[in-house]
Coordinates of C-alpha atoms in Angstrom, one line a residue:
Chain G
X30 CA 0.0 0.0 0.0
X31 CA 1.2 3.5 -0.8
X32 CA 2.0 5.6 2.3
X33 CA 3.8 8.6 1.0
X34 CA 2.7 10.5 -2.1
X35 CA 4.8 13.3 -3.5
X36 CA 2.9 15.1 -6.2
X37 CA 4.3 17.9 -8.4
X38 CA 6.4 19.2 -5.6
X39 CA 8.2 22.5 -6.3
X40 CA 10.5 24.7 -4.2
X41 CA 11.9 28.0 -5.2
X42 CA 14.0 30.0 -2.8
X43 CA 13.1 33.7 -2.7
X44 CA 10.2 35.0 -4.8
X45 CA 8.9 33.3 -8.0
X46 CA 10.3 35.8 -10.5
X47 CA 13.9 36.4 -9.2
X48 CA 14.3 33.4 -6.8
X49 CA 16.4 30.3 -7.3
X50 CA 14.4 27.3 -8.4
X51 CA 15.8 24.2 -6.5
X52 CA 13.0 21.7 -7.4
X53 CA 10.8 22.1 -10.4
X54 CA 8.4 19.2 -10.3
X55 CA 8.9 16.0 -8.4
X56 CA 6.4 13.2 -8.2
X57 CA 7.0 9.7 -6.7
X58 CA 5.5 7.6 -4.0
X59 CA 6.8 5.3 -1.3
X60 CA 4.9 2.1 -0.4
X61 CA 4.7 0.6 3.1
X62 CA 7.9 -1.3 4.0
X63 CA 9.5 -0.2 0.8
X64 CA 13.2 1.0 0.5
X65 CA 13.4 3.9 -1.9
X66 CA 16.6 5.7 -2.8
X67 CA 16.7 9.1 -4.3
X68 CA 19.9 9.6 -6.3
X69 CA 20.9 12.7 -8.2
X70 CA 23.9 14.9 -8.9
X71 CA 25.6 16.9 -6.1
X72 CA 24.1 20.3 -5.5
X73 CA 21.0 19.1 -7.3
X74 CA 18.3 20.0 -4.8
X75 CA 18.3 16.6 -3.0
X76 CA 18.6 18.1 0.5
X77 CA 15.9 20.7 -0.4
X78 CA 13.6 17.8 -1.4
X79 CA 14.3 15.9 1.8
X80 CA 13.8 18.9 4.1
X81 CA 10.5 19.6 2.4
X82 CA 9.5 15.9 2.9
X83 CA 10.3 16.2 6.6
X84 CA 8.1 19.2 6.9
X85 CA 11.1 21.4 7.7
X86 CA 10.7 23.7 4.7
X87 CA 7.6 25.3 3.3
X88 CA 7.1 24.1 -0.3
X89 CA 6.3 26.5 -3.2
X90 CA 3.9 24.2 -5.0
X91 CA 2.5 20.7 -5.3
X92 CA 1.8 18.4 -2.3
X93 CA 3.3 15.8 0.0
X94 CA 0.8 13.4 1.6
X95 CA 1.6 10.9 4.3
X96 CA -1.3 8.5 4.8
X97 CA -3.5 11.0 2.9
X98 CA -2.6 13.9 5.2
X99 CA -0.7 16.9 3.9
X100 CA 2.8 17.3 5.5
X101 CA 3.1 20.8 6.8
X102 CA 5.2 20.1 9.9
X103 CA 7.3 17.1 10.8
X104 CA 4.8 14.2 11.2
X105 CA 4.9 11.8 14.1
X106 CA 5.2 8.8 11.8
X107 CA 8.5 10.0 10.5
X108 CA 12.1 9.9 11.9
X109 CA 15.2 11.3 10.3
X110 CA 18.9 10.5 10.2
X111 CA 21.0 13.4 8.9
X112 CA 24.3 13.4 7.2
X113 CA 26.3 15.1 9.8
X114 CA 26.2 12.9 12.9
X115 CA 28.5 15.2 14.9
X116 CA 26.0 18.0 14.6
X117 CA 22.9 15.9 15.2
X118 CA 23.9 14.3 18.5
X119 CA 23.9 16.2 21.8
X120 CA 27.4 16.1 23.2
X121 CA 26.1 17.0 26.7
X122 CA 24.0 13.7 26.9
X123 CA 25.2 10.2 27.0
X124 CA 24.3 7.8 24.2
X125 CA 21.4 6.5 26.3
X126 CA 19.9 9.9 26.9
X127 CA 20.4 11.0 23.2
X128 CA 18.3 8.0 22.1
X129 CA 15.8 8.5 25.0
X130 CA 15.0 12.2 24.6
X131 CA 12.5 12.0 21.7
X132 CA 10.8 9.0 23.4
X133 CA 9.9 11.1 26.5
X134 CA 6.9 12.3 24.6
X135 CA 5.8 9.0 23.2
X136 CA 6.5 6.6 26.1
X137 CA 5.5 7.8 29.5
X138 CA 6.7 4.9 31.5
X139 CA 10.4 5.0 32.4
X140 CA 10.9 1.2 32.4
X141 CA 9.3 0.7 28.9
X142 CA 11.3 3.7 27.6
X143 CA 14.6 2.2 28.9
X144 CA 13.8 -1.1 27.3
X145 CA 13.1 0.6 24.0
X146 CA 16.4 2.4 24.2
X147 CA 18.2 -0.8 25.0
X148 CA 16.5 -2.6 22.1
X149 CA 17.5 0.2 19.7
X150 CA 21.1 0.1 20.8
X151 CA 21.1 -3.6 20.4
X152 CA 19.8 -3.4 16.9
X153 CA 22.6 -1.1 15.8
X154 CA 25.2 -3.2 17.7
X155 CA 25.9 -0.8 20.5
X156 CA 25.1 -2.9 23.5
X157 CA 26.8 -1.5 26.5
X158 CA 27.6 1.8 25.0
X159 CA 24.7 3.6 26.7
X160 CA 26.8 5.4 29.3
X161 CA 29.4 6.7 26.8
X162 CA 29.2 10.1 25.3
X163 CA 28.9 10.6 21.6
X164 CA 32.3 12.2 21.3
X165 CA 33.9 9.1 22.8
X166 CA 32.8 7.1 19.8
X167 CA 34.1 6.8 16.2
X168 CA 32.2 8.5 13.4
X169 CA 30.5 5.2 12.3
X170 CA 29.4 4.5 15.8
X171 CA 28.0 8.0 16.2
X172 CA 26.0 7.5 13.1
X173 CA 24.7 4.3 14.5
X174 CA 23.6 6.2 17.6
X175 CA 21.6 8.5 15.3
X176 CA 20.1 5.5 13.6
X177 CA 19.2 4.0 17.0
X178 CA 17.5 7.2 18.0
X179 CA 15.5 7.1 14.8
X180 CA 14.4 3.5 15.1
X181 CA 13.6 3.7 18.8
X182 CA 11.1 6.3 17.8
X183 CA 9.4 3.5 15.8
X184 CA 8.6 5.5 12.7
X185 CA 6.6 4.1 9.8
X186 CA 9.0 5.9 7.5
X187 CA 12.7 6.5 8.1
X188 CA 14.2 9.4 6.2
X189 CA 17.9 9.5 5.7
X190 CA 19.9 12.3 4.2
X191 CA 23.3 11.0 2.8
X192 CA 23.7 9.1 6.1
X193 CA 26.9 7.4 5.2
X194 CA 28.6 10.3 3.4
X195 CA 30.8 11.3 6.3
X196 CA 32.3 7.9 7.2
X197 CA 35.1 5.9 5.6
X198 CA 34.4 3.3 2.9
X199 CA 34.7 0.3 5.2
X200 CA 32.4 1.7 7.8
X201 CA 30.1 2.7 5.0
X202 CA 29.4 -0.8 3.7
X203 CA 28.9 -2.0 7.2
X204 CA 26.3 0.7 7.8
X205 CA 24.6 -0.1 4.6
X206 CA 24.1 -3.7 5.6
X207 CA 23.1 -2.6 9.1
X208 CA 20.3 -0.5 7.7
X209 CA 19.1 -3.4 5.5
X210 CA 19.0 -5.7 8.4
X211 CA 17.2 -3.2 10.6
X212 CA 14.7 -2.6 7.9
X213 CA 14.2 -6.3 7.7
X214 CA 13.7 -6.5 11.5
X215 CA 11.4 -3.6 12.0
X216 CA 9.6 -3.4 8.7
X217 CA 9.7 0.4 8.3
X218 CA 9.8 2.1 5.0
X219 CA 13.0 3.9 4.2
X220 CA 13.6 6.9 2.0
X221 CA 17.3 7.4 1.6
X222 CA 19.0 10.3 -0.3
X223 CA 22.4 9.7 -1.7
X224 CA 24.7 10.8 -4.5
X225 CA 26.3 7.3 -4.7
X226 CA 24.7 5.2 -7.5
X227 CA 26.2 1.9 -6.2
X228 CA 24.7 2.5 -2.8
X229 CA 21.3 3.4 -4.2
X230 CA 21.1 0.3 -6.4
X231 CA 22.5 -1.9 -3.7
X232 CA 20.0 -0.8 -1.1
X233 CA 16.8 0.1 -2.9
X234 CA 13.6 -1.6 -4.1
X235 CA 13.2 1.5 -6.3
X236 CA 15.6 4.2 -7.3
X237 CA 14.2 7.7 -8.0
X238 CA 16.7 9.4 -10.3
X239 CA 16.8 13.2 -10.2
X240 CA 18.1 15.6 -12.8
X241 CA 20.4 18.4 -11.9
X242 CA 18.8 21.6 -10.7
X243 CA 16.1 22.6 -11.0
X244 CA 15.4 19.0 -10.0
X245 CA 12.9 16.8 -11.7
X246 CA 12.4 13.1 -11.7
X247 CA 14.1 11.6 -14.7
X248 CA 13.0 8.0 -14.0
X249 CA 12.0 5.6 -11.3
X250 CA 13.9 2.4 -11.6
X251 CA 12.6 -0.8 -10.1
X252 CA 15.5 -2.8 -8.8
X253 CA 14.7 -6.4 -9.0
X254 CA 17.6 -7.9 -7.2
X255 CA 17.2 -10.8 -4.7
X256 CA 17.2 -10.1 -1.0
X257 CA 18.9 -10.5 1.4
X258 CA 21.6 -8.5 -0.4
X259 CA 25.2 -9.1 0.0
X260 CA 28.1 -6.7 -0.6
X261 CA 30.0 -9.2 -2.7
X262 CA 27.4 -11.4 -4.2
X263 CA 24.8 -8.7 -5.1
X264 CA 27.4 -6.3 -6.5
X265 CA 28.9 -8.9 -8.7
X266 CA 25.6 -9.8 -10.4
X267 CA 25.3 -8.8 -14.0
X268 CA 22.0 -7.2 -13.3
X269 CA 23.5 -5.0 -10.6
X270 CA 25.9 -3.7 -13.2
X271 CA 23.0 -3.1 -15.7
X272 CA 21.0 -1.1 -13.1
X273 CA 24.1 0.8 -12.2
X274 CA 24.9 1.7 -15.8
X275 CA 21.3 2.7 -16.5
X276 CA 21.2 5.1 -13.5
X277 CA 24.6 6.5 -14.3
X278 CA 23.6 7.2 -17.9
X279 CA 20.5 9.0 -16.7
X280 CA 22.4 11.2 -14.4
X281 CA 25.3 11.8 -16.8
X282 CA 22.7 13.1 -19.3
X283 CA 21.8 15.9 -17.0
X284 CA 25.0 16.8 -15.2
X285 CA 27.0 19.7 -16.1
X286 CA 30.7 20.3 -15.3
X287 CA 31.5 20.3 -11.6
X288 CA 31.9 24.0 -11.2
X289 CA 29.1 25.4 -9.0
X290 CA 27.1 28.0 -10.9
X291 CA 26.1 31.3 -9.3
X292 CA 22.7 29.8 -8.8
X293 CA 24.0 26.8 -7.0
X294 CA 26.0 29.0 -4.7
X295 CA 22.8 30.9 -4.0
X296 CA 21.0 27.7 -3.1
X297 CA 23.8 26.6 -0.9
X298 CA 23.7 30.0 0.9
X299 CA 20.0 29.8 1.3
X300 CA 20.2 26.2 2.6
X301 CA 22.8 27.1 5.2
X302 CA 21.0 30.2 6.2
X303 CA 23.8 32.6 5.6
Chain L
X7 CA 49.6 12.5 38.1
X8 CA 52.0 11.0 40.6
X9 CA 52.4 12.2 44.1
X10 CA 55.9 13.4 43.3
X11 CA 54.6 15.5 40.4
X12 CA 51.8 16.9 42.5
X13 CA 54.2 17.9 45.2
X14 CA 56.4 19.6 42.8
X15 CA 53.6 21.6 41.2
X16 CA 52.3 22.7 44.6
X17 CA 55.9 23.5 45.7
X18 CA 56.6 25.7 42.7
X19 CA 53.4 27.6 43.0
X20 CA 54.0 28.3 46.7
X21 CA 57.5 29.9 46.2
X22 CA 56.4 33.4 45.2
X23 CA 53.7 33.8 47.8
X24 CA 56.0 32.6 50.6
X25 CA 58.8 34.9 49.4
X26 CA 56.4 37.9 49.3
X27 CA 55.1 37.2 52.8
X28 CA 58.5 36.8 54.2
X29 CA 59.7 40.0 52.5
X30 CA 56.6 41.9 53.8
X31 CA 57.2 40.5 57.3
X32 CA 60.9 41.3 57.4
X33 CA 60.6 44.8 55.8
X34 CA 57.7 45.9 57.9
X35 CA 58.8 44.4 61.2
X36 CA 60.3 47.6 62.6
X37 CA 57.8 49.9 60.9
X38 CA 56.9 53.0 62.9
X39 CA 54.8 54.5 60.1
X40 CA 51.1 54.6 60.9
X41 CA 50.2 54.0 57.3
X42 CA 52.5 50.9 56.8
X43 CA 52.0 48.9 59.9
X44 CA 54.0 45.8 60.5
X45 CA 52.6 42.6 59.1
X46 CA 52.4 41.1 62.5
X47 CA 50.1 43.9 63.7
X48 CA 48.0 43.5 60.6
X49 CA 47.7 39.8 61.3
X50 CA 46.8 40.4 64.9
X51 CA 44.1 42.8 63.8
X52 CA 43.0 40.2 61.3
X53 CA 42.7 37.5 64.0
X54 CA 40.9 39.9 66.4
X55 CA 38.4 41.1 63.8
X56 CA 37.8 38.4 61.3
X57 CA 38.5 35.2 63.4
X58 CA 35.6 35.3 64.1
X59 CA 34.1 38.1 66.0
X60 CA 32.9 40.0 63.0
X61 CA 32.0 37.0 60.8
X62 CA 28.4 36.9 61.9
X63 CA 27.9 40.6 62.0
X64 CA 29.7 41.6 58.8
X65 CA 31.2 38.8 56.6
X66 CA 28.0 36.8 56.5
X67 CA 25.7 39.8 55.6
X68 CA 28.2 40.7 52.9
X69 CA 28.2 37.2 51.4
X70 CA 24.4 36.9 51.6
X71 CA 24.0 40.1 49.6
X72 CA 26.7 39.0 47.2
X73 CA 25.1 35.6 46.8
X74 CA 21.5 36.8 46.4
X75 CA 22.5 39.6 44.0
X76 CA 24.6 37.1 41.9
X77 CA 21.8 34.6 41.8
X78 CA 19.4 37.3 40.7
X79 CA 21.7 38.3 37.9
X80 CA 22.2 34.7 36.8
X81 CA 18.4 34.1 36.7
X82 CA 17.5 37.4 35.0
X83 CA 20.4 37.1 32.5
X84 CA 19.6 33.6 31.4
X85 CA 15.8 34.2 31.4
X86 CA 16.0 37.3 29.2
X87 CA 18.9 35.9 27.3
X88 CA 16.9 32.9 26.1
X89 CA 13.9 35.2 25.3
X90 CA 15.9 37.7 23.3
X91 CA 18.0 35.0 21.7
X92 CA 15.0 33.2 20.3
X93 CA 12.7 36.2 19.6
X94 CA 14.4 38.5 17.1
X95 CA 11.7 41.1 17.5
X96 CA 12.1 41.4 21.3
X97 CA 15.8 41.6 20.9
X98 CA 15.5 44.4 18.3
X99 CA 13.1 46.3 20.6
X100 CA 15.3 46.0 23.7
X101 CA 18.8 46.1 22.4
X102 CA 19.2 49.9 22.5
X103 CA 17.9 50.0 26.1
X104 CA 20.3 47.2 27.1
X105 CA 23.2 48.9 25.4
X106 CA 22.4 52.2 27.2
X107 CA 21.9 50.6 30.6
X108 CA 25.0 48.5 30.5
X109 CA 27.1 51.5 29.5
X110 CA 26.5 53.3 32.8
X111 CA 29.6 52.6 35.0
X112 CA 28.3 50.3 37.6
X113 CA 29.6 52.3 40.6
X114 CA 27.8 55.4 39.3
X115 CA 24.5 53.7 40.1
X116 CA 25.2 53.4 43.8
X117 CA 23.7 56.8 44.7
X118 CA 20.7 56.1 42.4
X119 CA 20.0 52.8 44.2
X120 CA 20.2 54.5 47.6
X121 CA 17.8 57.3 46.5
X122 CA 15.4 54.7 45.1
X123 CA 15.6 52.0 47.8
X124 CA 17.3 53.4 50.9
X125 CA 20.2 51.9 52.7
X126 CA 19.0 48.4 53.6
X127 CA 19.9 45.1 51.9
X128 CA 17.4 45.6 49.0
X129 CA 19.3 48.3 47.1
X130 CA 22.6 46.4 47.4
X131 CA 21.1 43.1 46.2
X132 CA 19.2 44.7 43.3
X133 CA 22.2 46.7 42.2
X134 CA 24.5 43.7 42.2
X135 CA 21.8 41.8 40.3
X136 CA 21.3 44.6 37.8
X137 CA 25.0 45.2 37.1
X138 CA 25.9 41.5 36.9
X139 CA 23.0 40.6 34.6
X140 CA 24.5 42.2 31.5
X141 CA 27.5 40.0 30.8
X142 CA 25.3 36.9 31.4
X143 CA 22.5 38.3 29.3
X144 CA 24.7 39.1 26.3
X145 CA 26.5 35.8 26.4
X146 CA 23.3 33.9 26.7
X147 CA 21.8 35.7 23.7
X148 CA 24.9 34.8 21.7
X149 CA 25.0 31.3 22.8
X150 CA 21.4 30.5 22.2
X151 CA 21.6 32.0 18.8
X152 CA 24.7 30.0 17.9
X153 CA 23.1 26.6 18.3
X154 CA 23.8 24.0 15.7
X155 CA 21.3 24.0 12.8
X156 CA 21.5 20.2 12.8
X157 CA 20.2 20.1 16.4
X158 CA 17.3 22.4 15.5
X159 CA 16.4 20.0 12.7
X160 CA 16.6 17.1 15.2
X161 CA 14.4 19.0 17.7
X162 CA 11.8 19.7 15.0
X163 CA 11.7 16.3 13.3
X164 CA 11.4 14.5 16.6
X165 CA 8.7 16.9 17.7
X166 CA 10.4 17.9 20.9
X167 CA 8.3 20.2 23.1
X168 CA 9.2 23.8 23.6
X169 CA 10.3 23.0 27.2
X170 CA 12.6 20.2 25.9
X171 CA 14.0 22.5 23.3
X172 CA 14.9 25.1 25.8
X173 CA 16.1 22.9 28.7
X174 CA 17.6 20.0 26.8
X175 CA 19.0 21.7 23.7
X176 CA 19.3 25.4 23.8
X177 CA 20.5 25.9 27.3
X178 CA 23.1 23.1 27.4
X179 CA 24.3 24.2 24.0
X180 CA 24.7 27.8 25.2
X181 CA 26.1 26.7 28.5
X182 CA 29.8 27.3 27.7
X183 CA 29.1 30.9 26.8
X184 CA 26.7 31.4 29.7
X185 CA 29.5 30.3 32.0
X186 CA 31.9 32.7 30.4
X187 CA 29.4 35.5 31.2
X188 CA 28.9 34.2 34.7
X189 CA 32.6 34.3 35.3
X190 CA 32.8 38.0 34.3
X191 CA 29.8 38.7 36.5
X192 CA 31.3 36.9 39.5
X193 CA 34.1 39.5 39.6
X194 CA 31.6 42.3 39.1
X195 CA 29.4 41.0 41.9
X196 CA 32.4 40.9 44.3
X197 CA 33.4 44.5 43.4
X198 CA 29.8 45.7 43.7
X199 CA 29.4 44.0 47.1
X200 CA 32.3 46.1 48.5
X201 CA 31.3 49.3 46.8
X202 CA 27.7 49.2 48.0
X203 CA 28.9 48.7 51.5
X204 CA 31.1 51.8 51.4
X205 CA 28.2 54.1 50.8
X206 CA 25.1 54.1 52.9
X207 CA 25.8 50.9 54.9
X208 CA 25.9 49.8 58.5
X209 CA 27.5 46.4 58.2
X210 CA 29.7 44.4 55.8
X211 CA 33.3 43.9 55.0
X212 CA 33.4 47.1 52.9
X213 CA 31.8 49.1 55.7
X214 CA 34.3 47.8 58.3
X215 CA 37.2 48.5 56.0
X216 CA 36.2 52.0 55.1
X217 CA 35.4 52.7 58.8
X218 CA 38.8 51.4 59.8
X219 CA 40.5 53.8 57.4
X220 CA 38.4 56.8 58.6
X221 CA 39.0 56.0 62.3
X222 CA 42.8 55.5 61.8
X223 CA 42.7 51.8 62.5
X224 CA 45.1 51.2 59.6
X225 CA 46.0 47.6 60.5
X226 CA 42.3 46.7 60.3
X227 CA 42.1 48.3 56.9
X228 CA 45.0 46.2 55.7
X229 CA 43.4 43.1 57.3
X230 CA 40.3 43.9 55.3
X231 CA 42.4 43.7 52.1
X232 CA 43.7 40.3 53.1
X233 CA 40.3 39.0 53.8
X234 CA 38.9 40.3 50.5
X235 CA 41.8 38.6 48.6
X236 CA 41.2 35.3 50.4
X237 CA 37.4 35.5 49.9
X238 CA 37.8 36.4 46.2
X239 CA 40.2 33.6 45.5
X240 CA 37.9 31.2 47.4
X241 CA 34.8 32.2 45.4
X242 CA 36.8 31.8 42.2
X243 CA 37.8 28.3 43.1
X244 CA 34.3 27.4 43.9
X245 CA 33.1 28.8 40.6
X246 CA 35.8 26.9 38.7
X247 CA 34.8 23.6 40.4
X248 CA 31.1 24.1 39.5
X249 CA 32.0 25.0 36.0
X250 CA 34.2 22.0 35.5
X251 CA 31.5 19.8 36.7
X252 CA 28.6 21.3 34.7
X253 CA 30.7 21.7 31.5
X254 CA 32.6 18.5 31.9
X255 CA 31.2 17.2 28.6
X256 CA 32.3 20.4 26.9
X257 CA 35.9 20.3 28.1
X258 CA 36.2 16.6 27.4
X259 CA 34.6 16.7 24.0
X260 CA 36.8 19.5 22.9
X261 CA 39.9 17.8 24.3
X262 CA 40.8 20.5 26.7
X263 CA 41.0 18.3 29.8
X264 CA 41.2 14.5 30.1

């Protein structure tokens, strides 16, 4: 069943005439328990899209509906993991309290809450790390804390913005498999934004391919690869290579040279609020 | 740190004070000047006055006024700091007034406070509170504003309540800067404690010291200086201990102490 429907979503920073158009027209949907990856060129409006989906940004046009209700503020069925773990965890709280904080509003009973935290830390393989502080952990472990916080919240859809972009390659593939196994365990839908085509194809049931800015959907690719997936086995399948090539071609058709245009710098400035 | 290292550190840091005290003692021993009494007579006066006959009548009232005034400043500074830091419009509206009020030299306000509130405890406490509020206020505004955008996103997507945002995210995040303001205010509060007791007061360390000077009890005046130095150093140490404890995450995460 479809849970999230994005329909003709548009976002322009500033006013319509002179502003910067980050997203022109994006439509796709996410079904229950589905793993959808959004892939597109860097600086192509992916983060804008994701912030709009989370209800963190007002949109300029179109609609985002979760279970038939328009998203205008962060919905309770949604949890997010952001790219920069070091800025999304609270250094003044232990790992346990970081994971616990959002639960204070959803689980009133302390004992139940603690059990949930313990379960989430177990899921991400951080048993016994509850009393540590985030800054005592490696980057990959910090991102696992952020993932634990998100799944402890028991969302129906988990939104992830380039969650593995700030960790080294080894850690990265470990985290990819971790998120697959968590998805298998808790059955949440996942919407993951990435610029890494291999990662998108490896993880997803469907890949939404975006053009460069202003972003539009170029294609939605159904990835029919067997699960459970395996870093070696899946990635050496001929079909994996075909999907990969297909997505790469789509993206290459739209990308321009790597120099950020004045527009792109404007968007970056708008995004970072300076 | 081993015991030997610790001993060496303590030893080295004691050399200068000990030398100074010995010099003072030796050089002032035969003093006949009324203005530079011998250290031994100062210490005798110190013992007779501050150990502990005037502790209850003067030291305690001083410290109570200091403490209440300082607490008032901390409370007001943080309260309005969070308010102004989060609500741009309020900040714009009040910023000129704040800048004006904090530019008045603090000691200049002493006569005003006496005119308004008389010579009891109230004007002293309020004046300490008022003067010491500004460094905390400005630092809190700055700290609350400089909060990581990533944490704001987290607070919003996980639908934290306003209360949680203020007490679990904004205040802890601003805490290092708030403490920087509180440290400046601590020194201000101590100065204001003495100054308010030198005008329109009937008790307190400042009152006793000024009175000693005016009634030619010069050793007692000097004893007052020693007491003030000791008290100030003590308050500073207490402050540092509290700060280290509260901000332990900050110091450890930025690698400034182990």
